[in-house]
Short mmCIF file of C-alpha atoms in Angstrom, two decimals:
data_model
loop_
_atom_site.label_atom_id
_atom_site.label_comp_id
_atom_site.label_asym_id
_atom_site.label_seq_id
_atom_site.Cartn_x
_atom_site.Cartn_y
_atom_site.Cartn_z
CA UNK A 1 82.03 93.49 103.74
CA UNK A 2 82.66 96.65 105.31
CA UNK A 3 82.05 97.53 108.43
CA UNK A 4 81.25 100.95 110.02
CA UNK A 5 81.41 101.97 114.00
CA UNK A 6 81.09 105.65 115.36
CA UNK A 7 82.83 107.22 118.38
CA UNK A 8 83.02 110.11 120.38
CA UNK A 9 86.74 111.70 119.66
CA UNK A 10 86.50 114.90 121.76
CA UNK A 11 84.68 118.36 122.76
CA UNK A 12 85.80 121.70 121.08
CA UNK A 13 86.56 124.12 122.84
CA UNK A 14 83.81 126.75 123.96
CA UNK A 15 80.84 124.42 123.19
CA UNK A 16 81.42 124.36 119.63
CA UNK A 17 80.24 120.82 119.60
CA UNK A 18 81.54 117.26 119.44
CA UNK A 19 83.60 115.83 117.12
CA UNK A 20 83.16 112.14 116.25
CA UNK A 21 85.59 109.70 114.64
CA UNK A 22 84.21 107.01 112.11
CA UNK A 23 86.43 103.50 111.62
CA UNK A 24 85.92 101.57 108.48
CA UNK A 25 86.96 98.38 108.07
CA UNK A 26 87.34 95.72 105.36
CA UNK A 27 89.55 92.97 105.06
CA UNK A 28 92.66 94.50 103.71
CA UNK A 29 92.15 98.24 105.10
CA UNK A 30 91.34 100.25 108.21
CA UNK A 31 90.41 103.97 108.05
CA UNK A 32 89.67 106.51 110.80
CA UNK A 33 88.12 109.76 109.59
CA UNK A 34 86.54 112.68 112.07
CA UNK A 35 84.28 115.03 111.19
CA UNK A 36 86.60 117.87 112.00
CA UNK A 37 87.58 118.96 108.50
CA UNK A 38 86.93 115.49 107.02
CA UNK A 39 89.98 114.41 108.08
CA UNK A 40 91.57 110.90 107.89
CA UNK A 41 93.45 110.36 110.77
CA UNK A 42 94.53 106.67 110.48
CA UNK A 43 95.02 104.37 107.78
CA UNK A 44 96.00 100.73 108.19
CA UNK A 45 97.68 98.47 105.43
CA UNK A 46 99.09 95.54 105.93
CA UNK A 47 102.62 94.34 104.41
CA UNK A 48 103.79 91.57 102.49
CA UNK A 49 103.72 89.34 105.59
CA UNK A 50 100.66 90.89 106.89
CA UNK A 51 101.51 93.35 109.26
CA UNK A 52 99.55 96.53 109.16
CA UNK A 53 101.14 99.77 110.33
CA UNK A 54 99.20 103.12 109.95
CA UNK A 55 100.89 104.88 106.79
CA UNK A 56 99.39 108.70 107.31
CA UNK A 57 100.54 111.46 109.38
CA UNK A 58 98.50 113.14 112.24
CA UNK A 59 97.40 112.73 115.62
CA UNK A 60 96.12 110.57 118.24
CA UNK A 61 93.73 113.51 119.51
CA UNK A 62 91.67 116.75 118.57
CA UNK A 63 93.66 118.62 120.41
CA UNK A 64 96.57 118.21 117.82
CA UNK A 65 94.46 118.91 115.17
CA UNK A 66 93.31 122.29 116.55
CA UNK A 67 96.78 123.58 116.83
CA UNK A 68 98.50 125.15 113.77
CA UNK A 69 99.56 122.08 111.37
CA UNK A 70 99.80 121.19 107.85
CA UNK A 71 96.82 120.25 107.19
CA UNK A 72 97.34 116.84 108.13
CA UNK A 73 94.95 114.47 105.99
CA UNK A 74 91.91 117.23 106.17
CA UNK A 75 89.93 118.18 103.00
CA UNK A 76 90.81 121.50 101.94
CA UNK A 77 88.97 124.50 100.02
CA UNK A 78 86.95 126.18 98.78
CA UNK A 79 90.12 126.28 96.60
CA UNK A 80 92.60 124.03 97.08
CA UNK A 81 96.06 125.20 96.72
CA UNK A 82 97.32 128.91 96.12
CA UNK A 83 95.75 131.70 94.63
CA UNK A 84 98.06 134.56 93.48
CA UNK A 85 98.06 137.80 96.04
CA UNK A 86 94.93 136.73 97.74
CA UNK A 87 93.05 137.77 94.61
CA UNK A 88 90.59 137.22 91.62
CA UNK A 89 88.00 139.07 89.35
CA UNK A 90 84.97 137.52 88.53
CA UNK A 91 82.11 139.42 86.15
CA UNK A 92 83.86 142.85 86.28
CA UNK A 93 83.95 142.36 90.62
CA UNK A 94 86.99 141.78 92.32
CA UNK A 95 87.27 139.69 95.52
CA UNK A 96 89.91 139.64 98.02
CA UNK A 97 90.98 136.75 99.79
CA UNK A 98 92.59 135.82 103.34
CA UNK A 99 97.09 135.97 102.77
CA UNK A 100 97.43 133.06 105.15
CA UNK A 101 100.83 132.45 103.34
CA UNK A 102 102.84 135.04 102.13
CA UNK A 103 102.18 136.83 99.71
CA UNK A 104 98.96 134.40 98.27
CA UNK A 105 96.32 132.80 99.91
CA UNK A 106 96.34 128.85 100.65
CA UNK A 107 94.24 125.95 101.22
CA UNK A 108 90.91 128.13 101.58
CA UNK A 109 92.31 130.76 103.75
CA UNK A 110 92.48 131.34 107.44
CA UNK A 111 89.44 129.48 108.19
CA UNK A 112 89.14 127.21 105.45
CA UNK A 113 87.28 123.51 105.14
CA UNK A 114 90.17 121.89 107.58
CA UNK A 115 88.92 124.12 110.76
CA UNK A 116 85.27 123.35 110.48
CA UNK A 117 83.00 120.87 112.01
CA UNK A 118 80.74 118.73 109.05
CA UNK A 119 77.71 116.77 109.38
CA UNK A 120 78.12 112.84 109.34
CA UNK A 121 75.95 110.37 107.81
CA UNK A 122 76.80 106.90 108.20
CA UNK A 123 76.48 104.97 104.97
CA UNK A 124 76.71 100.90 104.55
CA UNK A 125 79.79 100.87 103.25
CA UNK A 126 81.31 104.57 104.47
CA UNK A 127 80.36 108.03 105.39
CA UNK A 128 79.54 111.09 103.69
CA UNK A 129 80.52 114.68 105.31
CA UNK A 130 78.08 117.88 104.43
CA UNK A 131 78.08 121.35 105.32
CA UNK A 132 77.11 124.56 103.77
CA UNK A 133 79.72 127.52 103.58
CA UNK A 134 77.56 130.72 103.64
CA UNK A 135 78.09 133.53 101.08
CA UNK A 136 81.36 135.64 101.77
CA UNK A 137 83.04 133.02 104.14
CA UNK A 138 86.75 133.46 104.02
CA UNK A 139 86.13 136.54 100.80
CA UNK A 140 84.51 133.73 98.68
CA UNK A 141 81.22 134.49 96.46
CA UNK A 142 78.11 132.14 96.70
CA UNK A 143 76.76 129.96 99.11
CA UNK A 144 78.30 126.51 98.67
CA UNK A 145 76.57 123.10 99.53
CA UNK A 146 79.32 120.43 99.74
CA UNK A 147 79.21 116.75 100.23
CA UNK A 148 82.34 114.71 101.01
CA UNK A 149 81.93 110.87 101.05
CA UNK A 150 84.70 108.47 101.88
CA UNK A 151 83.93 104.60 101.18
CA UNK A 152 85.92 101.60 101.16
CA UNK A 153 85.77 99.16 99.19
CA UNK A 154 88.64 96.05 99.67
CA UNK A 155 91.60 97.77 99.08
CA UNK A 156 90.08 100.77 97.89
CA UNK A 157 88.97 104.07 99.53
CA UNK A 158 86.95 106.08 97.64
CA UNK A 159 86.68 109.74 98.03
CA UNK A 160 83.71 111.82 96.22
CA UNK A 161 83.26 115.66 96.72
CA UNK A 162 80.47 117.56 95.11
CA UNK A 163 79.06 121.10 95.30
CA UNK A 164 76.35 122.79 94.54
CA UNK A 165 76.28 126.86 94.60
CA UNK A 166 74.10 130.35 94.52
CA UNK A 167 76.45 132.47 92.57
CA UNK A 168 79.49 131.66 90.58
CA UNK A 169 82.52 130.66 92.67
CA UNK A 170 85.72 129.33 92.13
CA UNK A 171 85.58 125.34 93.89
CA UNK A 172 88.47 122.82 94.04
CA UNK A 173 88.85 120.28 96.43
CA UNK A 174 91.15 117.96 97.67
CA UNK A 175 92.25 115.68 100.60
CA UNK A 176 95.98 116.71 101.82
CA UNK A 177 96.77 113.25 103.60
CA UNK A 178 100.29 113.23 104.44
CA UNK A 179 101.62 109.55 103.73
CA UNK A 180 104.73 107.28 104.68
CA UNK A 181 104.42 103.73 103.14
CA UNK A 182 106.87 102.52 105.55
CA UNK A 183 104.76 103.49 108.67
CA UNK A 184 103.98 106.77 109.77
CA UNK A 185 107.21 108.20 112.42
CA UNK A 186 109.62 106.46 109.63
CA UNK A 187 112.15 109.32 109.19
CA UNK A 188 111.72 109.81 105.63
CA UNK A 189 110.29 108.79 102.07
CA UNK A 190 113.60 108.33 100.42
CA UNK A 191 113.33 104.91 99.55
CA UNK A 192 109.81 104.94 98.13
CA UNK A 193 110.02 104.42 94.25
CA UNK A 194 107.46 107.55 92.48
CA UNK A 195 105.92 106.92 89.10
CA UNK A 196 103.77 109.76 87.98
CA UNK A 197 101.64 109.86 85.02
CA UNK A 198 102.00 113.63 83.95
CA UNK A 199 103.77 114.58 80.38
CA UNK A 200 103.74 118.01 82.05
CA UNK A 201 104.14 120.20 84.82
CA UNK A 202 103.73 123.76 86.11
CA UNK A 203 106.47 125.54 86.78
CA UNK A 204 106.12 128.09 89.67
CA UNK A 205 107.94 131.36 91.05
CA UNK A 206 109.47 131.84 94.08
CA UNK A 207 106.04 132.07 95.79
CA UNK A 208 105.24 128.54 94.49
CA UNK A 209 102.75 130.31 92.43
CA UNK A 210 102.50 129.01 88.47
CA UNK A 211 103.47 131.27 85.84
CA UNK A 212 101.38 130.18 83.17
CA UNK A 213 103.58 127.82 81.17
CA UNK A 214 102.88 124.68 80.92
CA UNK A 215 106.37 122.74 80.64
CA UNK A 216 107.47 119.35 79.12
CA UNK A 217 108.74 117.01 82.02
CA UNK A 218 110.74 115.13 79.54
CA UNK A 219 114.50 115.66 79.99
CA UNK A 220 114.23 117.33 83.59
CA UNK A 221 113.28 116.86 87.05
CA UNK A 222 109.52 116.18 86.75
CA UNK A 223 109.86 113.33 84.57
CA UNK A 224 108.68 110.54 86.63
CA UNK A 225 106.39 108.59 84.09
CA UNK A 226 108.76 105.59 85.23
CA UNK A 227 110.03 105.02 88.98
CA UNK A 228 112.42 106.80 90.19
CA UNK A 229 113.52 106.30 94.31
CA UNK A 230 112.52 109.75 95.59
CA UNK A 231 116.01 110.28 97.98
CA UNK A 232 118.30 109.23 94.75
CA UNK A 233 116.25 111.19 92.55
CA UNK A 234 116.64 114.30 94.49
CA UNK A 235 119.87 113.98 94.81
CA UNK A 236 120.45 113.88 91.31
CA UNK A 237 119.19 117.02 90.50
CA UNK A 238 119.91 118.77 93.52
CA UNK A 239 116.47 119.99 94.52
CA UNK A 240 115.07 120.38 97.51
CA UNK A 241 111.65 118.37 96.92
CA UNK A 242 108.83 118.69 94.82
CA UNK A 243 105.73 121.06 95.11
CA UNK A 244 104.31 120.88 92.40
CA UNK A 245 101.51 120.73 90.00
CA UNK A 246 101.58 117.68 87.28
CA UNK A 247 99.21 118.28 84.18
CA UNK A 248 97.26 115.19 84.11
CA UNK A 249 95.15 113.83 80.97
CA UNK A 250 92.50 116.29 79.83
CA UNK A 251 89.99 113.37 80.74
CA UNK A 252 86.90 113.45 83.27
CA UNK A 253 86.74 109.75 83.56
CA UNK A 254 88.50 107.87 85.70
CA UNK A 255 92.26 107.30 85.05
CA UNK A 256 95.77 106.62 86.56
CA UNK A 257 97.88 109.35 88.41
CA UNK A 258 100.52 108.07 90.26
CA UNK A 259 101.59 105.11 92.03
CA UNK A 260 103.80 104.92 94.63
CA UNK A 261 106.17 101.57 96.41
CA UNK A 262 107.45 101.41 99.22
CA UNK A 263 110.04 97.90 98.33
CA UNK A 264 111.05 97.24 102.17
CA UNK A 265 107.27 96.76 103.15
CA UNK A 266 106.37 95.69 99.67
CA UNK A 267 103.03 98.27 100.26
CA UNK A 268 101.60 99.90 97.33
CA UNK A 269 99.61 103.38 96.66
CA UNK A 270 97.84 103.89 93.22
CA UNK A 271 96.01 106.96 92.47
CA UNK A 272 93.27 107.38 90.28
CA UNK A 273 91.18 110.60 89.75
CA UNK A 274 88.64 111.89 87.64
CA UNK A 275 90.87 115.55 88.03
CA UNK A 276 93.10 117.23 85.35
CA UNK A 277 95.88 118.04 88.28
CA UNK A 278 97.76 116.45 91.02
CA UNK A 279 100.30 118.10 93.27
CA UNK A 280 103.18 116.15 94.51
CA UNK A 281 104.14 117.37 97.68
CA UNK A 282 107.17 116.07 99.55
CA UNK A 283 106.78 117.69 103.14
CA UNK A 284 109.62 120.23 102.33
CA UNK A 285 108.16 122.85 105.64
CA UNK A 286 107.99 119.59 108.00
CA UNK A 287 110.74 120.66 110.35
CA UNK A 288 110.27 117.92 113.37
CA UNK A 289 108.17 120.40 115.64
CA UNK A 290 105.12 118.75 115.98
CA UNK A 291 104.66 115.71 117.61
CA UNK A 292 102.30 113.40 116.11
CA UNK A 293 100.68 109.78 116.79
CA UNK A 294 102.92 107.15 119.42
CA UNK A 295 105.52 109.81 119.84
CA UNK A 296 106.00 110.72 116.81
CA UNK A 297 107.88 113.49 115.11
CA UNK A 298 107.95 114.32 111.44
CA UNK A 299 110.67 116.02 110.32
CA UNK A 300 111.26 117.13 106.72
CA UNK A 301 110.39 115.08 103.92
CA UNK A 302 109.02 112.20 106.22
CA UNK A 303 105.51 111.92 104.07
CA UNK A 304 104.24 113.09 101.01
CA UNK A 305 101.12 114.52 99.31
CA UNK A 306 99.54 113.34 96.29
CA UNK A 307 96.51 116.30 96.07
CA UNK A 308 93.92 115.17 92.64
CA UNK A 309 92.93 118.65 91.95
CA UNK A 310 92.37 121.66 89.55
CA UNK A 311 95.75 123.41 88.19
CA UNK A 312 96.50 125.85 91.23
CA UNK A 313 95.96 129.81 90.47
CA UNK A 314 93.14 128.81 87.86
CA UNK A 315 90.94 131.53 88.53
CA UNK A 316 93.31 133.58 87.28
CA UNK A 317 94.95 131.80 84.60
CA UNK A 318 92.44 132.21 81.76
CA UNK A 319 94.38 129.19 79.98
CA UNK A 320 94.22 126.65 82.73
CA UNK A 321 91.35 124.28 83.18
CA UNK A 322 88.36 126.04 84.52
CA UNK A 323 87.59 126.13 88.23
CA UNK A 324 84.46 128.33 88.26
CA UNK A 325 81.42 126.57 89.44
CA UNK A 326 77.80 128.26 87.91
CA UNK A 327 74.53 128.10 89.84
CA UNK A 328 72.82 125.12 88.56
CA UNK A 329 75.56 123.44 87.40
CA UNK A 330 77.24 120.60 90.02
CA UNK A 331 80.84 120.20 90.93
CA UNK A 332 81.86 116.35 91.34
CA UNK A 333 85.01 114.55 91.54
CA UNK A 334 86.45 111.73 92.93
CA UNK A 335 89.61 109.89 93.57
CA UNK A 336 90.74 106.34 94.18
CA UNK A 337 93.30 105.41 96.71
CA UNK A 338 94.19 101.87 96.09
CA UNK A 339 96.05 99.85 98.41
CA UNK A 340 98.10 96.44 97.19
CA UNK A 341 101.39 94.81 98.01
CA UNK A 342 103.95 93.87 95.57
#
């Protein structure tokens, strides 16, 4: 059984509206999500001797989640991820995006899915987030229908997007939790053990943009098809994290991504998707500035990012998976986030 309540979590500012949080419950998990950017604030998961601690980064109030942050468990888009110089062509027209990151736009842009308010409905077993981003918002082409749905299921929560649109438009989107297996405030991710089911990655240039080879992992950094402990592992190949984009089976059905364990709290993330992409991220710009739930600061690499998504830049990488969404055609994805402990 899962169990659903709704709550008032605050006002925004200049009578934007309220924002409301939405607990789900089952036996082995407890999720908070608001409908400020679809964002899951809290995440309960109990450890081997049945203590749960909340394993995502974020904050106790809106307020936090107004202020500049990094994206702290909010879905992102339109397009998840960076596209090169802010820019893309699309039947002979070329549109120009927001550069909120230097020298490419991120995440959607300045105002992208995070900083908007969505429209709940409360499900049996979940909720399900809709709004409609009008034609042109943030540079983009096409009005854009989206649905977001979040249930839980045991151990299991379930996140489905879809989207519907007028005129073609690149779509790809993601949830950019932030996670510490330990217990969000733990210091760092070192000693969680990463197993990543990618044969390949994208390598990037100095702008963390891809440049359009697709590399073998095998005999180099990105070779974590079996577990490696993330601090060690760093360590031994003197980088400075991972950002990065693993190519994952070709497939549109379900299958495995990643799994992560953390061996102190015996807790356990597996990832499945239905997308051909998933970014590690490793918190490499956390820099202990923001102060987060009980206290909390997170400094660098004290959570990480597992983003199931389209191959970043795709709209103008000819050669990468496709990201452009037709009218009449529907956009729909989802990804598992299954909790266990070993």
């Amino acid at each position: 059984m899962v169990s659903v309540t709704r709550t008032a979590f605050g006002e925004l500012p200049s009578g934007a509206g309220p924002v409301e949080k939405f607990r789900l419950q089952s036996d082995l998990l407890k999720v908070d999500l608001i409908s400020w950017g679809c964002t899951i604030t809290a995440l309960e998961v109990p450890d081997r001797q049945g203590k749960a601690s909340d394993v995502v980064l974020g904050f106790a109030e809106l307020a936090g989640y107004l202020q500049k942050q990094p994206y702290f468990g909010a879905v992102v888009g339109r397009v998840a991820n960076r596209i090169a110089k802010g820019a893309f062509t699309l039947d002979g027209k070329e549109y120009r995006l927001a550069i909120n990151r230097e020298p490419n736009s991120l995440h959607g842009g300045l105002r992208g899915f995070d900083k908007v308010l969505w429209t709940p409905q409360v499900l049996s077993n979940g909720v399900q987030f809709s709004r409609i981003s009008p034609d042109g918002e943030e540079g983009y082409p096409g009005e854009l229908k989206v649905w977001v749905t979040y249930t839980l299921d045991g151990g299991e929560l379930v996140i489905n997007y879809r989207a519907q649109t007028s005129h073609t438009t690149p779509v790809n989107l993601t949830n950019h939790s932030y996670f510490n297996l330990a217990g969000q405030g733990s210091p760092n991710i070192y000693d969680h053990e990463v197993t990543i089911e990618a044969d390949a990655f994208l390598p990037v240039d100095e702008t963390l943009i891809p440049t359009g080879n697709v590399a073998p992992v095998q005999g180099t950094a990105f070779d974590l098809r079996k577990p490696v402990e993330l601090g060690k592992h760093l360590q031994k190949f003197g980088i400075n994290g991972f950002d990065h984009n693993f190519c994952l089976k070709g497939s549109k059905e379900k299958h495995f991504c990643a799994r992560v364990q953390h061996p102190g709290s015996g807790r356990v993330l597996e990832v499945y998707t239905t997308q051909p992409g998933v970014q590690f991220y490793t918190g490499n710009f956390l820099d202990g500035t923001l102060k987060g739930k009980n206290g909390a600061v997170y400094p660098k690499h004290s959570g990480f990012c597992l983003e199931t998504q389209s191959w970043p830049d795709a709209v103008n990488q000819p050669h990468f998976p496709p990201v452009l969404l037709r009218p009449g055609e529907e956009y729909n994805h989802t990804t598992w986030f299954k909790f266990s402990v070993a």
